[in-house]
C-alpha cells in the first residue's frame, strides 16, 4: 500500500546544531505539507509545497520538494529549544487523492 | 474562539460499549477530516467530508465506525462495540477548499478497557 516514510525516526541535537528530516513516498504526490506536533499537542501546519523541485524558506526552516514529487526534506538551521517536537510530512497521493501522513521525526534539542 | 474544537477531550469506556465524538470545524471551512493517531505514529486518515458529503473512507474504517456531517457544519464519529485496539487519539481537522492547510483540533483521547 501507499507509504510515506520519514528518516530519522528520532534525532537529538545540541542547541545550535542543524537538523534535517527526510520524507519519502512510495507513490507520486500532488503536494506535500509539513506539520509540527509538540508533545501532548496536535499537528500545526508549517508549509505546503506544490511544484516539482520547489524550495521554500521560513526563517531558519528550509523546505524542499523533490523533482519527482516523491520526496521532501525539512532543514532547520541553528536549532533552538523551541524547535522540540515531532515533524510530520503529509502528502496527497496523486492517484487516490488521499492524505497520507509520514511516520514522523521526533526532534530533541539539548540546551 | 475560531479554532477547531472537539468533545469530549477524553473518553474511557469498557469494551463493547458505543462511543460518539463531536468535532466543530472552523465555520467557513467546507472540508472536514477525521484521523486516528496512536503513540509514536503519524495521524492515519479515516474519512473526510466536503460540506455534508462523505467523499472518502479509509479501509481502516471498519463497519463499526460511522461518521456524519449532517448540515455541513459539525461532524460526529461513532464507534460501535468498541475494542481495546480502538484506543487512540482521534483527531479532527478542517480546511477551506481542497488540499489546503489543515487546522487540527485538540483531539479526543479514547481508552477502551
mmCIF file with all atom_site columns, C-alpha atoms in Angstrom:
data_model
loop_
_atom_site.group_PDB
_atom_site.id
_atom_site.type_symbol
_atom_site.label_atom_id
_atom_site.label_alt_id
_atom_site.label_comp_id
_atom_site.label_asym_id
_atom_site.label_entity_id
_atom_site.label_seq_id
_atom_site.pdbx_PDB_ins_code
_atom_site.Cartn_x
_atom_site.Cartn_y
_atom_site.Cartn_z
_atom_site.occupancy
_atom_site.B_iso_or_equiv
_atom_site.pdbx_formal_charge
_atom_site.auth_seq_id
_atom_site.auth_comp_id
_atom_site.auth_asym_id
_atom_site.auth_atom_id
_atom_site.pdbx_PDB_model_num
ATOM 1   C CA . UNK A 1 1   ? 0.000   0.000  0.000  1.00 0.00 ? 1   UNK A CA 1
ATOM 2   C CA . UNK A 1 2   ? 0.866   3.654  -0.037 1.00 0.00 ? 2   UNK A CA 1
ATOM 3   C CA . UNK A 1 3   ? 3.582   4.577  2.423  1.00 0.00 ? 3   UNK A CA 1
ATOM 4   C CA . UNK A 1 4   ? 5.331   7.735  3.434  1.00 0.00 ? 4   UNK A CA 1
ATOM 5   C CA . UNK A 1 5   ? 8.458   7.078  5.458  1.00 0.00 ? 5   UNK A CA 1
ATOM 6   C CA . UNK A 1 6   ? 10.480  9.632  7.344  1.00 0.00 ? 6   UNK A CA 1
ATOM 7   C CA . UNK A 1 7   ? 14.055  9.348  8.485  1.00 0.00 ? 7   UNK A CA 1
ATOM 8   C CA . UNK A 1 8   ? 15.422  9.560  11.021 1.00 0.00 ? 8   UNK A CA 1
ATOM 9   C CA . UNK A 1 9   ? 12.769  8.400  13.472 1.00 0.00 ? 9   UNK A CA 1
ATOM 10  C CA . UNK A 1 10  ? 14.495  10.267 16.314 1.00 0.00 ? 10  UNK A CA 1
ATOM 11  C CA . UNK A 1 11  ? 17.152  12.949 16.402 1.00 0.00 ? 11  UNK A CA 1
ATOM 12  C CA . UNK A 1 12  ? 18.871  14.501 19.388 1.00 0.00 ? 12  UNK A CA 1
ATOM 13  C CA . UNK A 1 13  ? 20.935  17.619 18.679 1.00 0.00 ? 13  UNK A CA 1
ATOM 14  C CA . UNK A 1 14  ? 22.773  20.182 20.736 1.00 0.00 ? 14  UNK A CA 1
ATOM 15  C CA . UNK A 1 15  ? 21.211  23.623 20.626 1.00 0.00 ? 15  UNK A CA 1
ATOM 16  C CA . UNK A 1 16  ? 22.743  25.494 17.725 1.00 0.00 ? 16  UNK A CA 1
ATOM 17  C CA . UNK A 1 17  ? 23.302  22.418 15.561 1.00 0.00 ? 17  UNK A CA 1
ATOM 18  C CA . UNK A 1 18  ? 21.448  21.885 12.309 1.00 0.00 ? 18  UNK A CA 1
ATOM 19  C CA . UNK A 1 19  ? 18.737  19.269 11.772 1.00 0.00 ? 19  UNK A CA 1
ATOM 20  C CA . UNK A 1 20  ? 17.274  17.615 8.684  1.00 0.00 ? 20  UNK A CA 1
ATOM 21  C CA . UNK A 1 21  ? 14.374  15.196 8.269  1.00 0.00 ? 21  UNK A CA 1
ATOM 22  C CA . UNK A 1 22  ? 13.653  13.379 5.029  1.00 0.00 ? 22  UNK A CA 1
ATOM 23  C CA . UNK A 1 23  ? 10.285  12.263 3.732  1.00 0.00 ? 23  UNK A CA 1
ATOM 24  C CA . UNK A 1 24  ? 9.991   9.536  1.093  1.00 0.00 ? 24  UNK A CA 1
ATOM 25  C CA . UNK A 1 25  ? 6.803   8.380  -0.588 1.00 0.00 ? 25  UNK A CA 1
ATOM 26  C CA . UNK A 1 26  ? 6.228   5.136  -2.462 1.00 0.00 ? 26  UNK A CA 1
ATOM 27  C CA . UNK A 1 27  ? 3.885   6.996  -4.840 1.00 0.00 ? 27  UNK A CA 1
ATOM 28  C CA . UNK A 1 28  ? 3.874   10.383 -6.560 1.00 0.00 ? 28  UNK A CA 1
ATOM 29  C CA . UNK A 1 29  ? 2.348   13.164 -4.506 1.00 0.00 ? 29  UNK A CA 1
ATOM 30  C CA . UNK A 1 30  ? 0.261   16.097 -5.726 1.00 0.00 ? 30  UNK A CA 1
ATOM 31  C CA . UNK A 1 31  ? 1.591   18.256 -2.919 1.00 0.00 ? 31  UNK A CA 1
ATOM 32  C CA . UNK A 1 32  ? 3.457   17.962 0.359  1.00 0.00 ? 32  UNK A CA 1
ATOM 33  C CA . UNK A 1 33  ? 2.646   19.635 3.640  1.00 0.00 ? 33  UNK A CA 1
ATOM 34  C CA . UNK A 1 34  ? 4.749   19.794 6.782  1.00 0.00 ? 34  UNK A CA 1
ATOM 35  C CA . UNK A 1 35  ? 3.335   19.848 10.291 1.00 0.00 ? 35  UNK A CA 1
ATOM 36  C CA . UNK A 1 36  ? 4.889   20.183 13.741 1.00 0.00 ? 36  UNK A CA 1
ATOM 37  C CA . UNK A 1 37  ? 3.402   18.447 16.765 1.00 0.00 ? 37  UNK A CA 1
ATOM 38  C CA . UNK A 1 38  ? 4.619   19.421 20.209 1.00 0.00 ? 38  UNK A CA 1
ATOM 39  C CA . UNK A 1 39  ? 4.484   16.774 22.966 1.00 0.00 ? 39  UNK A CA 1
ATOM 40  C CA . UNK A 1 40  ? 0.872   16.458 24.095 1.00 0.00 ? 40  UNK A CA 1
ATOM 41  C CA . UNK A 1 41  ? -0.314  18.771 21.335 1.00 0.00 ? 41  UNK A CA 1
ATOM 42  C CA . UNK A 1 42  ? -1.912  18.481 17.928 1.00 0.00 ? 42  UNK A CA 1
ATOM 43  C CA . UNK A 1 43  ? -0.298  18.914 14.499 1.00 0.00 ? 43  UNK A CA 1
ATOM 44  C CA . UNK A 1 44  ? 0.212   22.515 13.434 1.00 0.00 ? 44  UNK A CA 1
ATOM 45  C CA . UNK A 1 45  ? 0.680   23.415 9.782  1.00 0.00 ? 45  UNK A CA 1
ATOM 46  C CA . UNK A 1 46  ? 4.062   24.781 8.759  1.00 0.00 ? 46  UNK A CA 1
ATOM 47  C CA . UNK A 1 47  ? 4.075   24.968 4.965  1.00 0.00 ? 47  UNK A CA 1
ATOM 48  C CA . UNK A 1 48  ? 2.840   23.479 1.690  1.00 0.00 ? 48  UNK A CA 1
ATOM 49  C CA . UNK A 1 49  ? 4.871   22.735 -1.437 1.00 0.00 ? 49  UNK A CA 1
ATOM 50  C CA . UNK A 1 50  ? 3.225   22.010 -4.768 1.00 0.00 ? 50  UNK A CA 1
ATOM 51  C CA . UNK A 1 51  ? 5.720   22.332 -7.596 1.00 0.00 ? 51  UNK A CA 1
ATOM 52  C CA . UNK A 1 52  ? 8.405   19.842 -8.562 1.00 0.00 ? 52  UNK A CA 1
ATOM 53  C CA . UNK A 1 53  ? 11.770  20.990 -7.193 1.00 0.00 ? 53  UNK A CA 1
ATOM 54  C CA . UNK A 1 54  ? 10.173  23.759 -5.121 1.00 0.00 ? 54  UNK A CA 1
ATOM 55  C CA . UNK A 1 55  ? 12.155  25.258 -2.245 1.00 0.00 ? 55  UNK A CA 1
ATOM 56  C CA . UNK A 1 56  ? 10.621  27.474 0.425  1.00 0.00 ? 56  UNK A CA 1
ATOM 57  C CA . UNK A 1 57  ? 12.172  29.157 3.445  1.00 0.00 ? 57  UNK A CA 1
ATOM 58  C CA . UNK A 1 58  ? 10.681  30.285 6.728  1.00 0.00 ? 58  UNK A CA 1
ATOM 59  C CA . UNK A 1 59  ? 13.315  31.978 8.862  1.00 0.00 ? 59  UNK A CA 1
ATOM 60  C CA . UNK A 1 60  ? 15.557  29.098 9.991  1.00 0.00 ? 60  UNK A CA 1
ATOM 61  C CA . UNK A 1 61  ? 13.483  26.415 8.215  1.00 0.00 ? 61  UNK A CA 1
ATOM 62  C CA . UNK A 1 62  ? 14.073  25.329 4.610  1.00 0.00 ? 62  UNK A CA 1
ATOM 63  C CA . UNK A 1 63  ? 11.652  23.011 2.840  1.00 0.00 ? 63  UNK A CA 1
ATOM 64  C CA . UNK A 1 64  ? 12.258  21.200 -0.424 1.00 0.00 ? 64  UNK A CA 1
ATOM 65  C CA . UNK A 1 65  ? 10.033  19.109 -2.727 1.00 0.00 ? 65  UNK A CA 1
ATOM 66  C CA . UNK A 1 66  ? 11.834  16.610 -4.929 1.00 0.00 ? 66  UNK A CA 1
ATOM 67  C CA . UNK A 1 67  ? 11.906  16.744 -8.721 1.00 0.00 ? 67  UNK A CA 1
ATOM 68  C CA . UNK A 1 68  ? 9.944   13.501 -8.975 1.00 0.00 ? 68  UNK A CA 1
ATOM 69  C CA . UNK A 1 69  ? 7.444   14.689 -6.323 1.00 0.00 ? 69  UNK A CA 1
ATOM 70  C CA . UNK A 1 70  ? 8.080   11.577 -4.256 1.00 0.00 ? 70  UNK A CA 1
ATOM 71  C CA . UNK A 1 71  ? 10.330  13.028 -1.589 1.00 0.00 ? 71  UNK A CA 1
ATOM 72  C CA . UNK A 1 72  ? 10.769  16.124 0.522  1.00 0.00 ? 72  UNK A CA 1
ATOM 73  C CA . UNK A 1 73  ? 13.040  17.470 3.217  1.00 0.00 ? 73  UNK A CA 1
ATOM 74  C CA . UNK A 1 74  ? 12.910  19.926 6.100  1.00 0.00 ? 74  UNK A CA 1
ATOM 75  C CA . UNK A 1 75  ? 16.127  21.517 7.284  1.00 0.00 ? 75  UNK A CA 1
ATOM 76  C CA . UNK A 1 76  ? 16.415  23.599 10.439 1.00 0.00 ? 76  UNK A CA 1
ATOM 77  C CA . UNK A 1 77  ? 19.480  25.787 10.839 1.00 0.00 ? 77  UNK A CA 1
ATOM 78  C CA . UNK A 1 78  ? 20.850  26.501 14.323 1.00 0.00 ? 78  UNK A CA 1
ATOM 79  C CA . UNK A 1 79  ? 18.208  24.641 16.298 1.00 0.00 ? 79  UNK A CA 1
ATOM 80  C CA . UNK A 1 80  ? 16.650  26.177 19.389 1.00 0.00 ? 80  UNK A CA 1
ATOM 81  C CA . UNK A 1 81  ? 14.897  24.502 22.315 1.00 0.00 ? 81  UNK A CA 1
ATOM 82  C CA . UNK A 1 82  ? 11.589  25.787 20.924 1.00 0.00 ? 82  UNK A CA 1
ATOM 83  C CA . UNK A 1 83  ? 12.096  23.525 17.887 1.00 0.00 ? 83  UNK A CA 1
ATOM 84  C CA . UNK A 1 84  ? 11.420  20.436 20.031 1.00 0.00 ? 84  UNK A CA 1
ATOM 85  C CA . UNK A 1 85  ? 8.578   18.283 18.727 1.00 0.00 ? 85  UNK A CA 1
ATOM 86  C CA . UNK A 1 86  ? 7.691   15.748 16.063 1.00 0.00 ? 86  UNK A CA 1
ATOM 87  C CA . UNK A 1 87  ? 7.787   16.865 12.445 1.00 0.00 ? 87  UNK A CA 1
ATOM 88  C CA . UNK A 1 88  ? 5.412   15.162 10.026 1.00 0.00 ? 88  UNK A CA 1
ATOM 89  C CA . UNK A 1 89  ? 5.191   15.407 6.292  1.00 0.00 ? 89  UNK A CA 1
ATOM 90  C CA . UNK A 1 90  ? 1.802   14.791 4.698  1.00 0.00 ? 90  UNK A CA 1
ATOM 91  C CA . UNK A 1 91  ? 1.093   14.323 1.038  1.00 0.00 ? 91  UNK A CA 1
ATOM 92  C CA . UNK A 1 92  ? -1.884  13.936 -1.219 1.00 0.00 ? 92  UNK A CA 1
ATOM 93  C CA . UNK A 1 93  ? -1.475  10.827 -3.343 1.00 0.00 ? 93  UNK A CA 1
ATOM 94  C CA . UNK A 1 94  ? -1.869  11.909 -6.964 1.00 0.00 ? 94  UNK A CA 1
ATOM 95  C CA . UNK A 1 95  ? -3.787  8.745  -7.826 1.00 0.00 ? 95  UNK A CA 1
ATOM 96  C CA . UNK A 1 96  ? -6.165  8.351  -4.882 1.00 0.00 ? 96  UNK A CA 1
ATOM 97  C CA . UNK A 1 97  ? -6.278  11.976 -3.639 1.00 0.00 ? 97  UNK A CA 1
ATOM 98  C CA . UNK A 1 98  ? -5.970  10.717 -0.046 1.00 0.00 ? 98  UNK A CA 1
ATOM 99  C CA . UNK A 1 99  ? -3.867  12.442 2.575  1.00 0.00 ? 99  UNK A CA 1
ATOM 100 C CA . UNK A 1 100 ? -1.035  10.262 3.845  1.00 0.00 ? 100 UNK A CA 1
ATOM 101 C CA . UNK A 1 101 ? 0.997   11.342 6.847  1.00 0.00 ? 101 UNK A CA 1
ATOM 102 C CA . UNK A 1 102 ? 4.594   10.323 7.246  1.00 0.00 ? 102 UNK A CA 1
ATOM 103 C CA . UNK A 1 103 ? 5.895   8.356  10.203 1.00 0.00 ? 103 UNK A CA 1
ATOM 104 C CA . UNK A 1 104 ? 7.355   11.493 11.772 1.00 0.00 ? 104 UNK A CA 1
ATOM 105 C CA . UNK A 1 105 ? 10.741  12.546 13.113 1.00 0.00 ? 105 UNK A CA 1
ATOM 106 C CA . UNK A 1 106 ? 10.950  13.367 16.801 1.00 0.00 ? 106 UNK A CA 1
ATOM 107 C CA . UNK A 1 107 ? 13.454  16.135 17.488 1.00 0.00 ? 107 UNK A CA 1
ATOM 108 C CA . UNK A 1 108 ? 15.008  16.774 20.890 1.00 0.00 ? 108 UNK A CA 1
ATOM 109 C CA . UNK A 1 109 ? 17.215  19.798 21.373 1.00 0.00 ? 109 UNK A CA 1
ATOM 110 C CA . UNK A 1 110 ? 19.664  19.730 24.263 1.00 0.00 ? 110 UNK A CA 1
ATOM 111 C CA . UNK A 1 111 ? 20.464  23.107 25.790 1.00 0.00 ? 111 UNK A CA 1
ATOM 112 C CA . UNK B 2 1   ? -12.617 31.103 19.665 1.00 0.00 ? 1   UNK B CA 1
ATOM 113 C CA . UNK B 2 2   ? -12.383 30.395 15.950 1.00 0.00 ? 2   UNK B CA 1
ATOM 114 C CA . UNK B 2 3   ? -10.334 27.183 16.140 1.00 0.00 ? 3   UNK B CA 1
ATOM 115 C CA . UNK B 2 4   ? -11.413 23.576 15.681 1.00 0.00 ? 4   UNK B CA 1
ATOM 116 C CA . UNK B 2 5   ? -12.967 22.128 18.826 1.00 0.00 ? 5   UNK B CA 1
ATOM 117 C CA . UNK B 2 6   ? -13.536 18.513 19.791 1.00 0.00 ? 6   UNK B CA 1
ATOM 118 C CA . UNK B 2 7   ? -15.599 16.962 22.551 1.00 0.00 ? 7   UNK B CA 1
ATOM 119 C CA . UNK B 2 8   ? -15.059 15.177 24.762 1.00 0.00 ? 8   UNK B CA 1
ATOM 120 C CA . UNK B 2 9   ? -11.317 15.594 25.233 1.00 0.00 ? 9   UNK B CA 1
ATOM 121 C CA . UNK B 2 10  ? -11.046 12.253 26.999 1.00 0.00 ? 10  UNK B CA 1
ATOM 122 C CA . UNK B 2 11  ? -13.257 9.178  26.967 1.00 0.00 ? 11  UNK B CA 1
ATOM 123 C CA . UNK B 2 12  ? -12.795 5.998  28.953 1.00 0.00 ? 12  UNK B CA 1
ATOM 124 C CA . UNK B 2 13  ? -15.140 3.177  28.086 1.00 0.00 ? 13  UNK B CA 1
ATOM 125 C CA . UNK B 2 14  ? -15.490 -0.543 28.542 1.00 0.00 ? 14  UNK B CA 1
ATOM 126 C CA . UNK B 2 15  ? -15.029 -2.930 25.683 1.00 0.00 ? 15  UNK B CA 1
ATOM 127 C CA . UNK B 2 16  ? -18.247 -3.468 23.793 1.00 0.00 ? 16  UNK B CA 1
ATOM 128 C CA . UNK B 2 17  ? -19.718 -0.039 24.520 1.00 0.00 ? 17  UNK B CA 1
ATOM 129 C CA . UNK B 2 18  ? -20.551 2.547  21.861 1.00 0.00 ? 18  UNK B CA 1
ATOM 130 C CA . UNK B 2 19  ? -18.915 5.976  21.873 1.00 0.00 ? 19  UNK B CA 1
ATOM 131 C CA . UNK B 2 20  ? -19.547 9.161  19.907 1.00 0.00 ? 20  UNK B CA 1
ATOM 132 C CA . UNK B 2 21  ? -17.197 12.074 19.392 1.00 0.00 ? 21  UNK B CA 1
ATOM 133 C CA . UNK B 2 22  ? -18.013 15.521 18.094 1.00 0.00 ? 22  UNK B CA 1
ATOM 134 C CA . UNK B 2 23  ? -15.955 17.933 16.018 1.00 0.00 ? 23  UNK B CA 1
ATOM 135 C CA . UNK B 2 24  ? -16.799 21.580 15.379 1.00 0.00 ? 24  UNK B CA 1
ATOM 136 C CA . UNK B 2 25  ? -14.665 22.888 12.499 1.00 0.00 ? 25  UNK B CA 1
ATOM 137 C CA . UNK B 2 26  ? -13.759 26.456 11.707 1.00 0.00 ? 26  UNK B CA 1
ATOM 138 C CA . UNK B 2 27  ? -17.028 27.917 10.494 1.00 0.00 ? 27  UNK B CA 1
ATOM 139 C CA . UNK B 2 28  ? -16.183 28.757 6.879  1.00 0.00 ? 28  UNK B CA 1
ATOM 140 C CA . UNK B 2 29  ? -14.271 25.536 6.216  1.00 0.00 ? 29  UNK B CA 1
ATOM 141 C CA . UNK B 2 30  ? -16.004 23.163 3.813  1.00 0.00 ? 30  UNK B CA 1
ATOM 142 C CA . UNK B 2 31  ? -13.648 20.219 4.292  1.00 0.00 ? 31  UNK B CA 1
ATOM 143 C CA . UNK B 2 32  ? -13.545 18.155 7.478  1.00 0.00 ? 32  UNK B CA 1
ATOM 144 C CA . UNK B 2 33  ? -11.185 15.249 8.149  1.00 0.00 ? 33  UNK B CA 1
ATOM 145 C CA . UNK B 2 34  ? -11.023 12.547 10.792 1.00 0.00 ? 34  UNK B CA 1
ATOM 146 C CA . UNK B 2 35  ? -7.716  10.892 11.719 1.00 0.00 ? 35  UNK B CA 1
ATOM 147 C CA . UNK B 2 36  ? -6.594  8.368  14.292 1.00 0.00 ? 36  UNK B CA 1
ATOM 148 C CA . UNK B 2 37  ? -3.203  8.664  15.964 1.00 0.00 ? 37  UNK B CA 1
ATOM 149 C CA . UNK B 2 38  ? -1.507  6.165  18.230 1.00 0.00 ? 38  UNK B CA 1
ATOM 150 C CA . UNK B 2 39  ? 1.588   6.844  20.322 1.00 0.00 ? 39  UNK B CA 1
ATOM 151 C CA . UNK B 2 40  ? 4.690   7.422  18.234 1.00 0.00 ? 40  UNK B CA 1
ATOM 152 C CA . UNK B 2 41  ? 2.828   7.288  14.929 1.00 0.00 ? 41  UNK B CA 1
ATOM 153 C CA . UNK B 2 42  ? 1.617   9.842  12.452 1.00 0.00 ? 42  UNK B CA 1
ATOM 154 C CA . UNK B 2 43  ? -2.085  10.578 12.010 1.00 0.00 ? 43  UNK B CA 1
ATOM 155 C CA . UNK B 2 44  ? -3.870  7.881  9.994  1.00 0.00 ? 44  UNK B CA 1
ATOM 156 C CA . UNK B 2 45  ? -6.570  9.101  7.639  1.00 0.00 ? 45  UNK B CA 1
ATOM 157 C CA . UNK B 2 46  ? -10.043 7.746  8.424  1.00 0.00 ? 46  UNK B CA 1
ATOM 158 C CA . UNK B 2 47  ? -12.505 9.772  6.371  1.00 0.00 ? 47  UNK B CA 1
ATOM 159 C CA . UNK B 2 48  ? -13.302 13.218 5.063  1.00 0.00 ? 48  UNK B CA 1
ATOM 160 C CA . UNK B 2 49  ? -16.291 15.360 4.148  1.00 0.00 ? 49  UNK B CA 1
ATOM 161 C CA . UNK B 2 50  ? -16.800 18.130 1.687  1.00 0.00 ? 50  UNK B CA 1
ATOM 162 C CA . UNK B 2 51  ? -19.713 20.029 3.156  1.00 0.00 ? 51  UNK B CA 1
ATOM 163 C CA . UNK B 2 52  ? -22.183 17.279 4.143  1.00 0.00 ? 52  UNK B CA 1
ATOM 164 C CA . UNK B 2 53  ? -20.950 14.696 1.638  1.00 0.00 ? 53  UNK B CA 1
ATOM 165 C CA . UNK B 2 54  ? -18.625 11.952 2.851  1.00 0.00 ? 54  UNK B CA 1
ATOM 166 C CA . UNK B 2 55  ? -16.216 11.601 -0.052 1.00 0.00 ? 55  UNK B CA 1
ATOM 167 C CA . UNK B 2 56  ? -13.692 9.041  1.080  1.00 0.00 ? 56  UNK B CA 1
ATOM 168 C CA . UNK B 2 57  ? -13.360 6.354  3.728  1.00 0.00 ? 57  UNK B CA 1
ATOM 169 C CA . UNK B 2 58  ? -10.202 4.523  4.625  1.00 0.00 ? 58  UNK B CA 1
ATOM 170 C CA . UNK B 2 59  ? -10.121 0.755  4.714  1.00 0.00 ? 59  UNK B CA 1
ATOM 171 C CA . UNK B 2 60  ? -9.099  1.290  8.366  1.00 0.00 ? 60  UNK B CA 1
ATOM 172 C CA . UNK B 2 61  ? -12.689 2.352  8.969  1.00 0.00 ? 61  UNK B CA 1
ATOM 173 C CA . UNK B 2 62  ? -14.451 -0.910 9.716  1.00 0.00 ? 62  UNK B CA 1
ATOM 174 C CA . UNK B 2 63  ? -18.223 -1.243 9.731  1.00 0.00 ? 63  UNK B CA 1
ATOM 175 C CA . UNK B 2 64  ? -18.136 -0.440 13.466 1.00 0.00 ? 64  UNK B CA 1
ATOM 176 C CA . UNK B 2 65  ? -17.144 3.124  12.598 1.00 0.00 ? 65  UNK B CA 1
ATOM 177 C CA . UNK B 2 66  ? -19.507 5.688  11.159 1.00 0.00 ? 66  UNK B CA 1
ATOM 178 C CA . UNK B 2 67  ? -19.167 9.408  10.616 1.00 0.00 ? 67  UNK B CA 1
ATOM 179 C CA . UNK B 2 68  ? -21.709 12.067 9.756  1.00 0.00 ? 68  UNK B CA 1
ATOM 180 C CA . UNK B 2 69  ? -21.761 15.743 8.958  1.00 0.00 ? 69  UNK B CA 1
ATOM 181 C CA . UNK B 2 70  ? -25.496 16.326 8.623  1.00 0.00 ? 70  UNK B CA 1
ATOM 182 C CA . UNK B 2 71  ? -25.616 20.044 7.864  1.00 0.00 ? 71  UNK B CA 1
ATOM 183 C CA . UNK B 2 72  ? -22.125 20.549 6.613  1.00 0.00 ? 72  UNK B CA 1
ATOM 184 C CA . UNK B 2 73  ? -21.032 22.081 9.896  1.00 0.00 ? 73  UNK B CA 1
ATOM 185 C CA . UNK B 2 74  ? -20.165 19.884 12.903 1.00 0.00 ? 74  UNK B CA 1
ATOM 186 C CA . UNK B 2 75  ? -19.352 16.209 12.488 1.00 0.00 ? 75  UNK B CA 1
ATOM 187 C CA . UNK B 2 76  ? -19.722 13.130 14.678 1.00 0.00 ? 76  UNK B CA 1
ATOM 188 C CA . UNK B 2 77  ? -17.675 9.946  14.699 1.00 0.00 ? 77  UNK B CA 1
ATOM 189 C CA . UNK B 2 78  ? -19.301 6.914  16.289 1.00 0.00 ? 78  UNK B CA 1
ATOM 190 C CA . UNK B 2 79  ? -17.570 3.684  17.195 1.00 0.00 ? 79  UNK B CA 1
ATOM 191 C CA . UNK B 2 80  ? -19.836 0.754  17.966 1.00 0.00 ? 80  UNK B CA 1
ATOM 192 C CA . UNK B 2 81  ? -18.849 -2.258 20.075 1.00 0.00 ? 81  UNK B CA 1
ATOM 193 C CA . UNK B 2 82  ? -15.504 -0.743 20.985 1.00 0.00 ? 82  UNK B CA 1
ATOM 194 C CA . UNK B 2 83  ? -12.430 -2.948 21.152 1.00 0.00 ? 83  UNK B CA 1
ATOM 195 C CA . UNK B 2 84  ? -9.168  -2.392 23.005 1.00 0.00 ? 84  UNK B CA 1
ATOM 196 C CA . UNK B 2 85  ? -7.454  -1.793 19.677 1.00 0.00 ? 85  UNK B CA 1
ATOM 197 C CA . UNK B 2 86  ? -9.624  1.281  19.188 1.00 0.00 ? 86  UNK B CA 1
ATOM 198 C CA . UNK B 2 87  ? -7.732  3.062  21.971 1.00 0.00 ? 87  UNK B CA 1
ATOM 199 C CA . UNK B 2 88  ? -6.086  6.059  20.326 1.00 0.00 ? 88  UNK B CA 1
ATOM 200 C CA . UNK B 2 89  ? -6.263  9.810  19.867 1.00 0.00 ? 89  UNK B CA 1
ATOM 201 C CA . UNK B 2 90  ? -8.977  10.762 17.383 1.00 0.00 ? 90  UNK B CA 1
ATOM 202 C CA . UNK B 2 91  ? -8.133  13.994 15.599 1.00 0.00 ? 91  UNK B CA 1
ATOM 203 C CA . UNK B 2 92  ? -10.411 16.196 13.562 1.00 0.00 ? 92  UNK B CA 1
ATOM 204 C CA . UNK B 2 93  ? -9.134  18.775 11.086 1.00 0.00 ? 93  UNK B CA 1
ATOM 205 C CA . UNK B 2 94  ? -10.788 21.258 8.770  1.00 0.00 ? 94  UNK B CA 1
ATOM 206 C CA . UNK B 2 95  ? -9.677  23.211 5.734  1.00 0.00 ? 95  UNK B CA 1
ATOM 207 C CA . UNK B 2 96  ? -11.009 25.742 3.279  1.00 0.00 ? 96  UNK B CA 1
ATOM 208 C CA . UNK B 2 97  ? -11.053 24.198 -0.164 1.00 0.00 ? 97  UNK B CA 1
ATOM 209 C CA . UNK B 2 98  ? -9.211  21.198 -1.461 1.00 0.00 ? 98  UNK B CA 1
ATOM 210 C CA . UNK B 2 99  ? -5.760  20.225 -0.233 1.00 0.00 ? 99  UNK B CA 1
ATOM 211 C CA . UNK B 2 100 ? -5.122  23.416 1.685  1.00 0.00 ? 100 UNK B CA 1
ATOM 212 C CA . UNK B 2 101 ? -3.715  23.894 5.154  1.00 0.00 ? 101 UNK B CA 1
ATOM 213 C CA . UNK B 2 102 ? -5.491  21.683 7.669  1.00 0.00 ? 102 UNK B CA 1
ATOM 214 C CA . UNK B 2 103 ? -6.320  23.092 11.087 1.00 0.00 ? 103 UNK B CA 1
ATOM 215 C CA . UNK B 2 104 ? -6.380  20.377 13.716 1.00 0.00 ? 104 UNK B CA 1
ATOM 216 C CA . UNK B 2 105 ? -8.467  20.214 16.841 1.00 0.00 ? 105 UNK B CA 1
ATOM 217 C CA . UNK B 2 106 ? -7.053  19.132 20.224 1.00 0.00 ? 106 UNK B CA 1
ATOM 218 C CA . UNK B 2 107 ? -8.297  15.571 19.717 1.00 0.00 ? 107 UNK B CA 1
ATOM 219 C CA . UNK B 2 108 ? -10.347 13.103 21.752 1.00 0.00 ? 108 UNK B CA 1
ATOM 220 C CA . UNK B 2 109 ? -8.293  10.513 23.592 1.00 0.00 ? 109 UNK B CA 1
ATOM 221 C CA . UNK B 2 110 ? -10.176 7.209  23.764 1.00 0.00 ? 110 UNK B CA 1
ATOM 222 C CA . UNK B 2 111 ? -9.231  4.491  26.213 1.00 0.00 ? 111 UNK B CA 1
ATOM 223 C CA . UNK B 2 112 ? -11.035 1.172  25.919 1.00 0.00 ? 112 UNK B CA 1
ATOM 224 C CA . UNK B 2 113 ? -10.687 -1.009 28.998 1.00 0.00 ? 113 UNK B CA 1
#
